């Protein structure tokens, strides 16, 4: 069975918009414990798990020395590489 597509792949296929990705980053930054964020045509992503499972993103977000801009970039990277569930 093939793996489900990443958020980045869904974005390239235009199933998820840039606004969806920005909203997901904003949702995580507002509440890092967010467990369900729905975007596009019913794709659900556990934002907390997406960041936690990406080593660089997890380390960067936890760093007191990282700028807000760098933390947002790290969260965006984790989200783009995550594989959502079709709901």
mmCIF file of C-alpha atoms in Angstrom:
data_model
loop_
_atom_site.group_PDB
_atom_site.id
_atom_site.type_symbol
_atom_site.label_atom_id
_atom_site.label_comp_id
_atom_site.label_asym_id
_atom_site.label_seq_id
_atom_site.Cartn_x
_atom_site.Cartn_y
_atom_site.Cartn_z
ATOM 1 C CA UNK A 1 0.000 0.000 0.000
ATOM 2 C CA UNK A 2 1.371 3.420 -0.955
ATOM 3 C CA UNK A 3 2.056 5.990 1.732
ATOM 4 C CA UNK A 4 -0.360 8.861 2.007
ATOM 5 C CA UNK A 5 0.855 12.161 0.516
ATOM 6 C CA UNK A 6 2.585 14.813 2.590
ATOM 7 C CA UNK A 7 1.119 18.259 3.117
ATOM 8 C CA UNK A 8 3.800 19.528 0.724
ATOM 9 C CA UNK A 9 2.683 17.080 -1.970
ATOM 10 C CA UNK A 10 -0.955 18.028 -1.420
ATOM 11 C CA UNK A 11 0.040 21.695 -1.694
ATOM 12 C CA UNK A 12 1.784 21.049 -5.024
ATOM 13 C CA UNK A 13 -1.340 19.218 -6.212
ATOM 14 C CA UNK A 14 -3.426 22.241 -5.142
ATOM 15 C CA UNK A 15 -5.454 20.128 -2.697
ATOM 16 C CA UNK A 16 -4.199 22.388 0.115
ATOM 17 C CA UNK A 17 -3.653 26.128 -0.254
ATOM 18 C CA UNK A 18 -0.884 28.393 0.989
ATOM 19 C CA UNK A 19 -3.490 29.961 3.286
ATOM 20 C CA UNK A 20 -4.124 26.503 4.806
ATOM 21 C CA UNK A 21 -0.415 26.110 5.570
ATOM 22 C CA UNK A 22 -0.157 29.615 7.048
ATOM 23 C CA UNK A 23 -3.254 28.977 9.185
ATOM 24 C CA UNK A 24 -1.764 25.692 10.426
ATOM 25 C CA UNK A 25 1.474 27.442 11.434
ATOM 26 C CA UNK A 26 -0.507 30.171 13.205
ATOM 27 C CA UNK A 27 -2.634 27.564 14.997
ATOM 28 C CA UNK A 28 0.466 25.747 16.256
ATOM 29 C CA UNK A 29 2.158 28.978 17.356
ATOM 30 C CA UNK A 30 -0.988 29.991 19.261
ATOM 31 C CA UNK A 31 -1.366 26.554 20.888
ATOM 32 C CA UNK A 32 1.450 23.996 20.501
ATOM 33 C CA UNK A 33 -0.808 21.293 21.937
ATOM 34 C CA UNK A 34 -3.196 21.433 18.946
ATOM 35 C CA UNK A 35 -3.975 17.838 18.058
ATOM 36 C CA UNK A 36 -6.350 18.284 15.127
ATOM 37 C CA UNK A 37 -6.190 20.890 12.416
ATOM 38 C CA UNK A 38 -8.363 20.362 9.337
ATOM 39 C CA UNK A 39 -7.342 21.878 6.027
ATOM 40 C CA UNK A 40 -8.103 21.600 2.329
ATOM 41 C CA UNK A 41 -10.729 19.087 1.358
ATOM 42 C CA UNK A 42 -10.914 17.441 4.773
ATOM 43 C CA UNK A 43 -7.300 16.611 5.563
ATOM 44 C CA UNK A 44 -6.678 16.403 9.307
ATOM 45 C CA UNK A 45 -3.253 16.867 10.862
ATOM 46 C CA UNK A 46 -2.067 16.554 14.445
ATOM 47 C CA UNK A 47 0.081 19.695 14.570
ATOM 48 C CA UNK A 48 1.645 18.830 17.903
ATOM 49 C CA UNK A 49 2.750 15.407 16.659
ATOM 50 C CA UNK A 50 3.972 16.806 13.326
ATOM 51 C CA UNK A 51 6.396 19.148 15.090
ATOM 52 C CA UNK A 52 7.348 16.631 17.777
ATOM 53 C CA UNK A 53 8.220 13.969 15.173
ATOM 54 C CA UNK A 54 10.525 16.260 13.169
ATOM 55 C CA UNK A 55 13.855 16.500 15.075
ATOM 56 C CA UNK A 56 15.032 19.899 13.779
ATOM 57 C CA UNK A 57 11.613 21.477 14.262
ATOM 58 C CA UNK A 58 11.236 20.039 17.762
ATOM 59 C CA UNK A 59 14.683 21.340 18.803
ATOM 60 C CA UNK A 60 14.210 24.754 17.203
ATOM 61 C CA UNK A 61 10.779 25.383 18.709
ATOM 62 C CA UNK A 62 12.090 24.443 22.166
ATOM 63 C CA UNK A 63 15.134 26.724 21.900
ATOM 64 C CA UNK A 64 14.979 29.989 23.832
ATOM 65 C CA UNK A 65 17.662 31.334 21.486
ATOM 66 C CA UNK A 66 15.667 30.759 18.281
ATOM 67 C CA UNK A 67 13.866 33.772 16.846
ATOM 68 C CA UNK A 68 10.116 33.744 16.281
ATOM 69 C CA UNK A 69 10.771 33.766 12.526
ATOM 70 C CA UNK A 70 13.013 30.679 12.775
ATOM 71 C CA UNK A 71 10.475 28.887 14.968
ATOM 72 C CA UNK A 72 7.727 29.576 12.407
ATOM 73 C CA UNK A 73 9.958 28.264 9.616
ATOM 74 C CA UNK A 74 10.624 25.108 11.637
ATOM 75 C CA UNK A 75 6.910 24.576 12.247
ATOM 76 C CA UNK A 76 6.156 25.159 8.545
ATOM 77 C CA UNK A 77 8.807 22.599 7.573
ATOM 78 C CA UNK A 78 7.360 19.994 9.939
ATOM 79 C CA UNK A 79 3.853 20.630 8.622
ATOM 80 C CA UNK A 80 4.903 20.368 4.960
ATOM 81 C CA UNK A 81 6.638 17.036 5.637
ATOM 82 C CA UNK A 82 3.777 15.581 7.688
ATOM 83 C CA UNK A 83 1.267 13.083 6.305
ATOM 84 C CA UNK A 84 -2.315 14.071 7.170
ATOM 85 C CA UNK A 85 -5.310 11.783 7.435
ATOM 86 C CA UNK A 86 -8.116 12.154 4.924
ATOM 87 C CA UNK A 87 -11.294 12.767 6.924
#
